Coordinates of C-alpha atoms in Angstrom, one line a residue:
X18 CA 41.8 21.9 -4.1
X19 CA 39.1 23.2 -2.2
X20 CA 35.0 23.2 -3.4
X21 CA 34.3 26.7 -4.3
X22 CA 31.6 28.5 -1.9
X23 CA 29.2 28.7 -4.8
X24 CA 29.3 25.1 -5.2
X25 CA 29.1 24.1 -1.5
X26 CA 25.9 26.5 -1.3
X27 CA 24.9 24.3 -4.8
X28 CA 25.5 20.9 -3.0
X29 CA 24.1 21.4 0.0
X30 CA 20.6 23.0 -1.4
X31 CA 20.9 19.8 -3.6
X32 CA 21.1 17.4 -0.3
X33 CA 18.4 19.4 1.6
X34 CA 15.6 18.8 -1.3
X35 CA 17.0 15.1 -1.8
X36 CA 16.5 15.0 1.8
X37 CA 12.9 16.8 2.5
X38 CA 11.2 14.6 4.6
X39 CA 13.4 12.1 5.3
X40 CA 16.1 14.2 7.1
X41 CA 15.1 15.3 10.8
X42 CA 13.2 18.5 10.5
X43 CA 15.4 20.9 12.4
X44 CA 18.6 19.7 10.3
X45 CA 16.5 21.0 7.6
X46 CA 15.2 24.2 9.2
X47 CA 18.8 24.9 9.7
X48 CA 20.1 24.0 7.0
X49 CA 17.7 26.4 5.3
X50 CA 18.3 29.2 7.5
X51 CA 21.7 29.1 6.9
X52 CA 21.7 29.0 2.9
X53 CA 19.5 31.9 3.3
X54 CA 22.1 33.6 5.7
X55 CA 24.9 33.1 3.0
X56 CA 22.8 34.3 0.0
X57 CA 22.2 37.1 1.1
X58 CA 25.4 38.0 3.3
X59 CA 27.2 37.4 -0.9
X60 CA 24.3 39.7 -2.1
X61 CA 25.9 42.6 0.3
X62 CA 28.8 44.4 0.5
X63 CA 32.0 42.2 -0.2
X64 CA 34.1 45.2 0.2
X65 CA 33.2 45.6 4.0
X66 CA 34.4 42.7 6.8
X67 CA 32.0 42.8 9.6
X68 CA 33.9 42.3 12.5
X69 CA 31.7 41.4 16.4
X70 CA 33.2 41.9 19.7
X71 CA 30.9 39.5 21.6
X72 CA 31.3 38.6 25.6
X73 CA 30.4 38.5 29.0
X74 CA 29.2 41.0 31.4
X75 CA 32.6 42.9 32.7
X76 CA 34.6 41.6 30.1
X77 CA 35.8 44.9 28.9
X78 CA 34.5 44.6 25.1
X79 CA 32.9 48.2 24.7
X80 CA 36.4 49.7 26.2
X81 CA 38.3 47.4 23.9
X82 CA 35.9 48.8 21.3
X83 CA 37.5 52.0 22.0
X84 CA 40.7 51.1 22.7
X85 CA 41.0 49.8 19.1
X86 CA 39.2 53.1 17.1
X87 CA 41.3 55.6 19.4
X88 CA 38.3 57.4 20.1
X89 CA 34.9 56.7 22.8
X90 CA 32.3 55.4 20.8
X91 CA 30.8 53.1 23.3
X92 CA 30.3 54.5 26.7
X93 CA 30.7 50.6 29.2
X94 CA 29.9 52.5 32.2
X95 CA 26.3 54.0 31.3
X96 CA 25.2 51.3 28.6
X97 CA 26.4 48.2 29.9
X98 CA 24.4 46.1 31.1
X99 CA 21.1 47.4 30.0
X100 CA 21.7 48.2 26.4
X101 CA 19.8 45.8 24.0
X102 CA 21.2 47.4 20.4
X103 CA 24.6 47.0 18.7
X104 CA 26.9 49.9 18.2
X105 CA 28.8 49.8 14.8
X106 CA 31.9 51.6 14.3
X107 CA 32.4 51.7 10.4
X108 CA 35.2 52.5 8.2
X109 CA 34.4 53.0 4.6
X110 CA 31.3 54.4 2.6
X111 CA 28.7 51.4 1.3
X112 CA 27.4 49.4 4.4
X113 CA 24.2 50.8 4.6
X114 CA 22.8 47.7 3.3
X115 CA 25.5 45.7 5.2
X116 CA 23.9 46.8 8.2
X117 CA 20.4 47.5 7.8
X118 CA 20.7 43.6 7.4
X119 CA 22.4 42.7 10.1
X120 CA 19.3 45.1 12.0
X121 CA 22.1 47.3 13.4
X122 CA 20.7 51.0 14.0
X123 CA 23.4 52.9 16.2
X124 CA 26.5 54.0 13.4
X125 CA 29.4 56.0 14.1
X126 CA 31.9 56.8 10.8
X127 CA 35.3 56.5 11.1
X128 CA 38.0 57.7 9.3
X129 CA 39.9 55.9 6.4
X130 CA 43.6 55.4 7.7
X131 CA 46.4 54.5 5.4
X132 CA 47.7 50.9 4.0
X133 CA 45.5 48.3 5.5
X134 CA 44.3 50.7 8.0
X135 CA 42.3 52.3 5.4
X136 CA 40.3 48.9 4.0
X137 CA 36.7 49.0 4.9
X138 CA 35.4 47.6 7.7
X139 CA 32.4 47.6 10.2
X140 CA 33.1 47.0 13.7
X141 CA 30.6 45.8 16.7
X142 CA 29.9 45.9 19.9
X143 CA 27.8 43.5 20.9
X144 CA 25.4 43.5 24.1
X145 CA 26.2 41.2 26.5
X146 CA 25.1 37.4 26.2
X147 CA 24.8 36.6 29.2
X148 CA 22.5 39.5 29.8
X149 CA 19.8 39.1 32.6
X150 CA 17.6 40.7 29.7
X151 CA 16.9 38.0 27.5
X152 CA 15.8 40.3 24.5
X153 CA 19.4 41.5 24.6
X154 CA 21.0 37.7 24.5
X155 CA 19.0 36.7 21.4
X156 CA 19.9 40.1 19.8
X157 CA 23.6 38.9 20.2
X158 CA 23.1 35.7 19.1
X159 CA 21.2 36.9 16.0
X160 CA 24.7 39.1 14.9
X161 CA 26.6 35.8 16.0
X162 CA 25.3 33.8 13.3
X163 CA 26.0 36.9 10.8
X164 CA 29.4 38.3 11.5
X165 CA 32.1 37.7 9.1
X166 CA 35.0 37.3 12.3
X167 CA 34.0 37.2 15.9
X168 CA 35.9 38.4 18.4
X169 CA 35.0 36.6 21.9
X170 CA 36.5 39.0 24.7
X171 CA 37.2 37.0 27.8
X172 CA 38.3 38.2 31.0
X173 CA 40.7 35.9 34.3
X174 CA 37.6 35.3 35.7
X175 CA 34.8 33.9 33.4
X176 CA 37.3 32.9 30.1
X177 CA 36.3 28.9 31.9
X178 CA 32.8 29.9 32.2
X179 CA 30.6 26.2 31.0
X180 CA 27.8 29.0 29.3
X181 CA 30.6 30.4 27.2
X182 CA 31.8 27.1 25.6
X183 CA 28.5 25.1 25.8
X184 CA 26.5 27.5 23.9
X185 CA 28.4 29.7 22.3
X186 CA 31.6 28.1 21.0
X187 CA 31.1 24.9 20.8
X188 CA 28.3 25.5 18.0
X189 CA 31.2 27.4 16.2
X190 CA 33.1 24.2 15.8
X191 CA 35.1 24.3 12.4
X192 CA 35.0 28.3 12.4
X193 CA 38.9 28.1 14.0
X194 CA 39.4 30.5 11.1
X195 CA 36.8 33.1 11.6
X196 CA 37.3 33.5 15.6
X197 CA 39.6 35.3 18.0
X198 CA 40.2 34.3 21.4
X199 CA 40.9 37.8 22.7
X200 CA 42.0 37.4 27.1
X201 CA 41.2 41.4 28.2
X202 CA 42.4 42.7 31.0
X203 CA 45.4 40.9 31.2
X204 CA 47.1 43.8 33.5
X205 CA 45.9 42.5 36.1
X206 CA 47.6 39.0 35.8
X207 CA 51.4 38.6 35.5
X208 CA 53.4 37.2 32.4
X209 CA 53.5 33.7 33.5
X210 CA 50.0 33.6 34.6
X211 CA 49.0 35.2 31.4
X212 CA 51.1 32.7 29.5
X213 CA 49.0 29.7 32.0
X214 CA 45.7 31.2 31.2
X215 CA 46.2 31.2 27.4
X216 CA 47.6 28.0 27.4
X217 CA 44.2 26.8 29.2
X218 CA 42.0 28.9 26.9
X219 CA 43.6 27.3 23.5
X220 CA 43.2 23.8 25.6
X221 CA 39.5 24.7 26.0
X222 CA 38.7 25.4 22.6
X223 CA 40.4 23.3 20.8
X224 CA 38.3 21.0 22.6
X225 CA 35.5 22.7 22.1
X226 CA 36.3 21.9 18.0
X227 CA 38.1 25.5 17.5
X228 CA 42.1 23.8 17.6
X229 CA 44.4 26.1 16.4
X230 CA 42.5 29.4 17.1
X231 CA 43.9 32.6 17.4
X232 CA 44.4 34.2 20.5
X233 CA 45.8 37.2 22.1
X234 CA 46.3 39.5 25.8
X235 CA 45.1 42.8 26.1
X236 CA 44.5 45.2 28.1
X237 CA 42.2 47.8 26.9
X238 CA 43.1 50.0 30.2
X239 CA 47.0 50.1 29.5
X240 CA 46.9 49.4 25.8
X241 CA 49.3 46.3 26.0
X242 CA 47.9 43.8 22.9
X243 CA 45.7 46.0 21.5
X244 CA 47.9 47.4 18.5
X245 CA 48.4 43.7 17.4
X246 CA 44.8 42.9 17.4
X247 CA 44.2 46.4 15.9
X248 CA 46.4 44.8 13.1
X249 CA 44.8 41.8 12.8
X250 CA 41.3 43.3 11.6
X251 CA 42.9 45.4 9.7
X252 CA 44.8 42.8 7.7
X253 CA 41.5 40.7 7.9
X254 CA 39.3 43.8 6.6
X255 CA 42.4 44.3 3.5
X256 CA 42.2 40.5 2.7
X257 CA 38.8 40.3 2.4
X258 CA 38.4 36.7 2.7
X259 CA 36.8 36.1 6.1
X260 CA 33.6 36.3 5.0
X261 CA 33.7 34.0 2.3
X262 CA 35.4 31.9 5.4
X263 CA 32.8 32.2 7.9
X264 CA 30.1 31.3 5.0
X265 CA 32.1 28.4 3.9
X266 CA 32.2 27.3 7.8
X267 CA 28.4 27.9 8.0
X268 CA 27.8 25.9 4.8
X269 CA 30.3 22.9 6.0
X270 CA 28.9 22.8 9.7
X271 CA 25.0 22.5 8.4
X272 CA 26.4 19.7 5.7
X273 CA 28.2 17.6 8.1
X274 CA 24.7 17.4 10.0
X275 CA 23.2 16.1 7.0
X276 CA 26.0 13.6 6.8
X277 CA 25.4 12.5 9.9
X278 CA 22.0 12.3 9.9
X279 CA 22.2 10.2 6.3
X280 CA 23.8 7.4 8.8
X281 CA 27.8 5.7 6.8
X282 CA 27.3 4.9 3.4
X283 CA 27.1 1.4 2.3
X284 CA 30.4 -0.4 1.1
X285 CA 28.2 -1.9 -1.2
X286 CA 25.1 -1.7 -3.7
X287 CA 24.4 1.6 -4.9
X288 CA 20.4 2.7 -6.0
X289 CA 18.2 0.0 -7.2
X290 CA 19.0 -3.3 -5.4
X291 CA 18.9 -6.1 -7.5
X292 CA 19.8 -8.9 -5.5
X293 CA 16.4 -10.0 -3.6
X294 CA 14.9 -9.4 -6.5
X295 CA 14.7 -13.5 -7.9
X296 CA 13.4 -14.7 -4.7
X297 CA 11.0 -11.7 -4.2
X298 CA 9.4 -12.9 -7.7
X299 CA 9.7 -16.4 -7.2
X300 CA 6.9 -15.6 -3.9
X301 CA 5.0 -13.6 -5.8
X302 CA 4.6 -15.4 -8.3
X303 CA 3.1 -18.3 -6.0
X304 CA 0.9 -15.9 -4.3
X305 CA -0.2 -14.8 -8.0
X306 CA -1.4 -18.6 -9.0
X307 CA 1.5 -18.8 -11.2
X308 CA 1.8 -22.6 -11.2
X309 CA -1.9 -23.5 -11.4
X310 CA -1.6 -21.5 -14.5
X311 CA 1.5 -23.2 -15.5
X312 CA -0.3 -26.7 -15.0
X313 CA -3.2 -25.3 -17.2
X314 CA -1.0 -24.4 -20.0
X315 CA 0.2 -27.9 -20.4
X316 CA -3.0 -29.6 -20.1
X317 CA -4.5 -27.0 -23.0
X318 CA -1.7 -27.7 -24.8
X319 CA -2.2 -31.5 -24.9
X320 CA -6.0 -30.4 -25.4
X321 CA -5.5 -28.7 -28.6
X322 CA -3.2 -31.0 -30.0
X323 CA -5.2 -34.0 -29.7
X324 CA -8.0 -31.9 -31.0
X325 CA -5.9 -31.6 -34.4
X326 CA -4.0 -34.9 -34.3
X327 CA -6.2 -37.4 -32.9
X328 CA -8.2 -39.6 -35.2
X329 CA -10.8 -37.5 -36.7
X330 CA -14.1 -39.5 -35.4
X331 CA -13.0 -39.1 -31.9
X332 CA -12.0 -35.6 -32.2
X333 CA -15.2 -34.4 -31.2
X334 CA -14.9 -36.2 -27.7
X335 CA -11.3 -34.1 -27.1
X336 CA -13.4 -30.9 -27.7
X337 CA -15.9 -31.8 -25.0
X338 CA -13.5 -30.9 -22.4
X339 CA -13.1 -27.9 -21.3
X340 CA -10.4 -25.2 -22.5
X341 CA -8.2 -25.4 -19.1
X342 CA -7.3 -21.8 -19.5
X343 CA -10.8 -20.5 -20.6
X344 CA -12.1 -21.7 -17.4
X345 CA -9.6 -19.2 -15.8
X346 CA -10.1 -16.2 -18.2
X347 CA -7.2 -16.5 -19.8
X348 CA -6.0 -16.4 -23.0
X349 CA -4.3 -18.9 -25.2
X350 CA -2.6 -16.4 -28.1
X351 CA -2.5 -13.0 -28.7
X352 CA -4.4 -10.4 -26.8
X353 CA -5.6 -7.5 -29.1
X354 CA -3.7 -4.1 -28.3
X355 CA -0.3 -6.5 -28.1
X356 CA 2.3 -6.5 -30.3
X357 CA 5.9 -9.0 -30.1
X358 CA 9.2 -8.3 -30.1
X359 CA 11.6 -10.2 -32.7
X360 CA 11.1 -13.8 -31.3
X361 CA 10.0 -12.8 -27.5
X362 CA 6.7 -12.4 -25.7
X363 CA 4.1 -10.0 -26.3
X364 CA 4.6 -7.3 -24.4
X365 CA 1.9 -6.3 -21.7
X366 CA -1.2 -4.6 -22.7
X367 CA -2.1 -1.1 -20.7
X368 CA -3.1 -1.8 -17.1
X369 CA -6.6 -2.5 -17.1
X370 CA -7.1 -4.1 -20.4
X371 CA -7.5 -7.6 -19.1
X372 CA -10.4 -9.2 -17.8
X373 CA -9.8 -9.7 -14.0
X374 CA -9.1 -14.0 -14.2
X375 CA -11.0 -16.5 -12.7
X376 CA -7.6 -18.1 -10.7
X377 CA -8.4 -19.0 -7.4
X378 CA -7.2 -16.3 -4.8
X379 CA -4.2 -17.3 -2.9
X380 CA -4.4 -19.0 0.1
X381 CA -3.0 -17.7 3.7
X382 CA 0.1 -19.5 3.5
X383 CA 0.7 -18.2 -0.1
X384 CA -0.3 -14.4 1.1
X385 CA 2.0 -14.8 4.1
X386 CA 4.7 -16.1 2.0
X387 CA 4.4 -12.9 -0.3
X388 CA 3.9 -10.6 2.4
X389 CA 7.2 -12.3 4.1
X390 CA 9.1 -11.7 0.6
X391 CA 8.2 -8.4 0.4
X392 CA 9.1 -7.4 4.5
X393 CA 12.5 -9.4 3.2
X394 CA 13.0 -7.1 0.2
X395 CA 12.5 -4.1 2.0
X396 CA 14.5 -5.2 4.6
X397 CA 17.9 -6.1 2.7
X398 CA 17.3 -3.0 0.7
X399 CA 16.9 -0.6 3.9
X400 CA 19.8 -2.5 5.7
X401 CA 22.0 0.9 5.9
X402 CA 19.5 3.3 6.0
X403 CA 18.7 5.4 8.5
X404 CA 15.5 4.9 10.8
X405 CA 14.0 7.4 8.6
X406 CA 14.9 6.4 5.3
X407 CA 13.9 2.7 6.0
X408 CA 10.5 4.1 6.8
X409 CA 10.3 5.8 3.8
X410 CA 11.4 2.9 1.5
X411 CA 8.7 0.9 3.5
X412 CA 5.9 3.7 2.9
X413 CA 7.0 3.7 -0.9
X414 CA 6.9 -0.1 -1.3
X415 CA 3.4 -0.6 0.2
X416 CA 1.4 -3.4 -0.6
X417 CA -2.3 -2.1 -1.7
X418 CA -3.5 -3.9 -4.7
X419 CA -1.0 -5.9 -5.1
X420 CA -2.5 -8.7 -5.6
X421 CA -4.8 -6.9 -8.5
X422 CA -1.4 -6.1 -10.4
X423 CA -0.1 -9.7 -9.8
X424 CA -3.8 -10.7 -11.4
X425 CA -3.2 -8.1 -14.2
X426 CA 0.3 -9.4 -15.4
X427 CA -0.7 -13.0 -15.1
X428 CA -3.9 -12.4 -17.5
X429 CA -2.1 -10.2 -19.6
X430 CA 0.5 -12.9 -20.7
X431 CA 0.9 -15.0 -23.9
X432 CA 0.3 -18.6 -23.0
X433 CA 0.4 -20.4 -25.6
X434 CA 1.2 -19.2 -29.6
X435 CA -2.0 -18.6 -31.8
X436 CA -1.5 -22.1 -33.9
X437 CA -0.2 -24.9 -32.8
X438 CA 2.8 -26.7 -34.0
X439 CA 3.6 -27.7 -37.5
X440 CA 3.7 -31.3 -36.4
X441 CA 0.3 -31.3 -35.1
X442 CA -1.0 -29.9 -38.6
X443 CA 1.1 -32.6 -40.6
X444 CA -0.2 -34.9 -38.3
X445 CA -3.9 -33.6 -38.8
X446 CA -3.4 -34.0 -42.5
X447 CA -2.0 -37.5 -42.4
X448 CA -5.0 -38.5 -40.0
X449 CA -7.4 -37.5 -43.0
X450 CA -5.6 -39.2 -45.6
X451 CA -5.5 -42.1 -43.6
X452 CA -9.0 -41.7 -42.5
X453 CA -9.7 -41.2 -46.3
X454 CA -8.4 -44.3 -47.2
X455 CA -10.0 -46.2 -44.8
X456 CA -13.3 -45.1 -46.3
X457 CA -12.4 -45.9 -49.7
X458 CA -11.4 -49.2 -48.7
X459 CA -14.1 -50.1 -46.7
X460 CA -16.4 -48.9 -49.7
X461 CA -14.7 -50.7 -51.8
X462 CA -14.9 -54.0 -50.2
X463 CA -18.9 -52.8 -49.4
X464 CA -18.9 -53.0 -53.2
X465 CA -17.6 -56.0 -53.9
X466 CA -19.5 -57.5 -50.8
X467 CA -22.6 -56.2 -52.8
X468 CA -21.8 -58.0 -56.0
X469 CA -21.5 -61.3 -54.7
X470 CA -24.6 -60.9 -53.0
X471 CA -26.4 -60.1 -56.4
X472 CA -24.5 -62.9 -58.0
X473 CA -22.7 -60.8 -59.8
X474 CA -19.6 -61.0 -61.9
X475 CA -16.7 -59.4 -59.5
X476 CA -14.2 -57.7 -61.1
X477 CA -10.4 -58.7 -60.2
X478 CA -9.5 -57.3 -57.2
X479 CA -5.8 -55.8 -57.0
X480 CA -3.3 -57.0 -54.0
X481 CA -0.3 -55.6 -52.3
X482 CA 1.0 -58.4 -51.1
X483 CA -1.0 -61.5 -49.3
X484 CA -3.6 -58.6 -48.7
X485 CA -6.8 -57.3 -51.3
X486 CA -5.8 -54.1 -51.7
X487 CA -9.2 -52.6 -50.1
X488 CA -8.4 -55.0 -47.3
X489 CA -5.2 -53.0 -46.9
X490 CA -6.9 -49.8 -47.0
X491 CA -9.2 -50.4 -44.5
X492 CA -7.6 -52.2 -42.4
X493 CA -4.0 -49.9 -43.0
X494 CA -5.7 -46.6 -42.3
X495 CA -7.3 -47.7 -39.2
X496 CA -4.3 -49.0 -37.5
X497 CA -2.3 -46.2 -39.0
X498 CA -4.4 -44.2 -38.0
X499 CA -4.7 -45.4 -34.3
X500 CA -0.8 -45.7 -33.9
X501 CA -0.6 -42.1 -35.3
X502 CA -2.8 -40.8 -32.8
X503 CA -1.3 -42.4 -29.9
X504 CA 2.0 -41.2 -31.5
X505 CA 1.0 -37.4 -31.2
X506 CA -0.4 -38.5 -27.5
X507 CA 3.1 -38.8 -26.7
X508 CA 4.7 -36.6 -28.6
X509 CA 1.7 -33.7 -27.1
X510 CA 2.5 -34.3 -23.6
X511 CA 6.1 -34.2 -24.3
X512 CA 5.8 -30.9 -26.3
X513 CA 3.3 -29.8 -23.9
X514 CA 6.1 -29.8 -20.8
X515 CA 8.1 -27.5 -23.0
X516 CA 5.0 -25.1 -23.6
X517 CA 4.7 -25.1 -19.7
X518 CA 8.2 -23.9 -19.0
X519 CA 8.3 -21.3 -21.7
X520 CA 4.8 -20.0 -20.3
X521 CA 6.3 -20.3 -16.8
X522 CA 9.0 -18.1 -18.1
X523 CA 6.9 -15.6 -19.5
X524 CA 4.5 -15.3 -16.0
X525 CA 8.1 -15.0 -13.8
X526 CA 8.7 -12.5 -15.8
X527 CA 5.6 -10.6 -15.8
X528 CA 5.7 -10.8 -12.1
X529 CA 9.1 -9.4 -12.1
X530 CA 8.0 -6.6 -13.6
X531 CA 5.6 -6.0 -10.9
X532 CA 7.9 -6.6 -8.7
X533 CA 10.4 -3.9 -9.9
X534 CA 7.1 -1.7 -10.5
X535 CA 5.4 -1.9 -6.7
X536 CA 9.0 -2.6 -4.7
X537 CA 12.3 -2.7 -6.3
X538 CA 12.2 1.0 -8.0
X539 CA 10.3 2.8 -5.4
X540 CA 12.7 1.3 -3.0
X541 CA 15.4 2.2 -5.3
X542 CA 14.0 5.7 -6.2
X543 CA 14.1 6.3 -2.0
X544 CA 17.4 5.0 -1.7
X545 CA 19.3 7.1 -4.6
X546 CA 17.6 9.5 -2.9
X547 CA 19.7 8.8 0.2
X548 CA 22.9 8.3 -2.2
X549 CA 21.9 11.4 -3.2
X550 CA 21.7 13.6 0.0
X551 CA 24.9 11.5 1.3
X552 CA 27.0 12.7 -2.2
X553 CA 26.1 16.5 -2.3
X554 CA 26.4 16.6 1.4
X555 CA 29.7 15.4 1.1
X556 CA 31.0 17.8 -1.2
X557 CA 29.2 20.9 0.7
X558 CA 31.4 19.6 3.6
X559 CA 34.1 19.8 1.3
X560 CA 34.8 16.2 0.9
X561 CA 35.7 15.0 -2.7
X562 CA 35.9 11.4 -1.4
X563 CA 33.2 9.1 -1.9

């Protein structure tokens, strides 16, 4: 089933505007022109076919114009070649507006026949286009875009002439249904050369893209042909479809240009392209200090645990070294203006709500490697574009602050959680209590140390075992204590690798998100773009194939 005309006109205006830009400007232009040409041919008269007799000086046209109306209304000998206006023989009240469009001046009214003879129609004679006077040959040309069915009056001599086909029918190609092939003056040839030089002519045109055109012999001296051709306008004229044919044919010729100015569609990916995407992150996210940060995260992470979980009189001495990721500016929980998800990370503040951090910019061989990630990107992505297209998925990607976003997304990232791990406050508690009993016991053995010295009576002193029981505290909650501490050394290094990775997680996919943001959906919004134009392009061409 065919695409309606409306929808054709819909489709390609559709591929133009997904197109602007990108497409080469005179496909465009044309394209344009031509949507403008049908609009407001289907604003006119639909009850009138316009109907050109277009040729070559001496080809006979204004006599066959006559010929076919039974009655002189163009005059060949006085006007030809010098006249530079159109002469419309019309059938049928209402093309007024038909033809002050088509800028036609010189009218002449005929009368209504009956059957098909009587349907409306506006005939032309055109001047002639190979005119010496070159205001004359664009006047034709303008009517030869506009015309519902054209009529191209050849004569023995010229019908081989290069001008004709290079310029005038060629650029018709895929209007084989809105175009006669009419040979004139075939009284002066014989039947077998007539039958030799239609042969040729059909040959001609059908390499010219018009195969399967209609053509005829006539003499518009004798008469011989012209009743058929009479017939055949009138049957076009009482159909009424050639227009809607020839604006079909306009629509389909201007979106096969697009089509093959959009380059073969690709066998593949479709919009966005995912599949750089990994290794396009993985670059940035060296180029964005990622693992410098990643190493700072697990040596805060064994900072604040031995801060909690060491023994409590050296604490102080863990707290003297520097917060890791304060040094860079970033922060180890929550940022204000954050909010998480159901077990995820925070999502990112608002652009410009971090602190610029302190990381160390990256160096030329972690630039390059960026840069050379980003060239690949765009590269894979544009791999079936056009010229133009790629250069429009390269303008869209850019690479201007770049490396301020990168900065943003790291800083804007949840590190670390706000308090650390139960363990480490279990462990925090236990150091006290064993720090607590340490104290007693060493204050109780203080005492009793005190007693003797004053000679006096000691009370009994409880035991666990071969051991004084303040011997046991002391001596219990300092090695305790010590083993605990190294315990949590472990265990914080351990737990601290884990931190690491899930913060490396986060920052990948921070800078994943810039990487969709600054290359993978501007590439993508160019490209669809391109799907786009290709799609409705297709179906103005009338092709429901994809």
């Amino acid at each position: 089933m065919s695409v309606p005309l409306h929808d054709r006109v819909a489709a390609l205006a559709a591929a133009l505007d997904a197109g602007e830009g990108r497409l080469p400007a005179e496909v465009v232009t044309d394209g344009r022109a031509v949507l403008a040409r049908v609009g407001e041919r289907a604003a006119l008269s639909a009850e009138h076919t316009v109907v050109a007799l277009a040729g070559a000086t001496g080809s006979g046209k204004s006599s066959l114009v006559n010929a076919l109306v039974g009655e002189e209304v163009a005059r060949p000998g006085v006007q030809r070649p010098t006249t530079g206006e159109a002469l419309a023989a019309v059938r049928g009240p209402g093309a007024d507006p038909l033809l002050d469009w088509l800028g036609v001046r010189r009218r002449h009214g005929l009368p209504a026949g009956p059957g098909a003879a009587g349907s409306r129609l506006v005939l032309l004679d055109l001047p002639d286009h190979d005119s010496v006077v070159e205001a004359h040959r664009l006047r034709a040309e303008h009517l030869i875009e506009r015309v519902d069915l054209l009529v191209w009056v050849v004569d023995p001599q010229k019908y081989a002439d290069a001008a004709l086909h290079e310029r005038y029918l060629r650029p018709l190609a895929r209007h084989a249904e809105v175009v006669v092939l009419v040979l004139n003056q075939a009284d002066r040839l014989g039947p077998a050369e007539v039958d030799a030089v239609l042969a040729d002519l059909r040959r001609l045109a059908a390499a010219d893209g018009l195969p399967g055109v209609r053509t005829l012999a006539v003499s518009a001296r004798t008469g011989d042909g012209v009743p058929a051709l009479r017939d055949l306008l009138d049957d076009a004229a009482e159909r009424r479809r050639v227009a809607v044919a020839r604006m079909t044919a306009d629509v389909e010729v201007a979106a096969r240009r697009v089509l093959d100015a959009c380059g073969a569609a690709p066998g593949r990916r479709r919009g966005r392209d995912d599949a750089g995407l990994p290794a396009l992150a993985d670059a940035l996210a060296d180029a964005a200090g990622v693992p410098v940060v990643v190493e700072a995260v697990r040596r805060a992470a064994v900072r604040r645990a031995s801060a909690r979980a060491g023994w409590p009189p050296v604490r102080w001495l863990a707290r003297l070294r520097p917060d890791p990721l304060r040094r860079l500016h970033l922060a180890t929980g929550s940022l204000p203006g954050r909010r998480r998800g159901r077990g995820g990370p925070a999502d990112d503040v608002e652009p410009g709500a971090v602190e610029r951090t302190s990381l160390p910019p990256a160096g030329p061989a972690a630039r390059a490697a960026a840069s050379s990630a980003v060239r690949r990107y765009v590269d894979g992505a544009a791999a079936d574009a056009p010229d133009a297209w790629a250069l429009a998925v390269r303008d869209a990607v850019g690479s201007a602050d770049l490396a301020e976003d990168l900065d943003r997304a790291v800083g804007s990232t949840t590190l670390l959680p706000d308090r650390p791990g139960a363990w480490v406050r279990v462990a925090g508690v236990v150091q006290w209590v064993l720090l607590a009993a340490a104290v007693a016991g060493a204050l109780w053995l203080a005492a009793l140390a005190g007693l003797a010295y004053l000679q006096l009576p000691a009370p009994r002193t409880p035991e666990w075992g071969p051991f004084p029981v303040p011997t046991a505290l002391l001596a219990g909650g300092l090695l305790a204590g010590a083993l605990l501490a190294l315990l949590a050394s472990v265990l914080a290094r351990l737990r601290a690798r884990g931190r690491a990775r899930a913060a490396r997680a986060r920052l990948l996919a921070a800078v994943t998100r810039v990487a969709r943001d600054r290359a993978v959906d501007p590439a993508g919004a160019v490209l669809a773009d391109l799907a786009a134009c290709r799609d409705q392009a297709r179906r103005a061409a009338g092709d429901r194939g994809r």
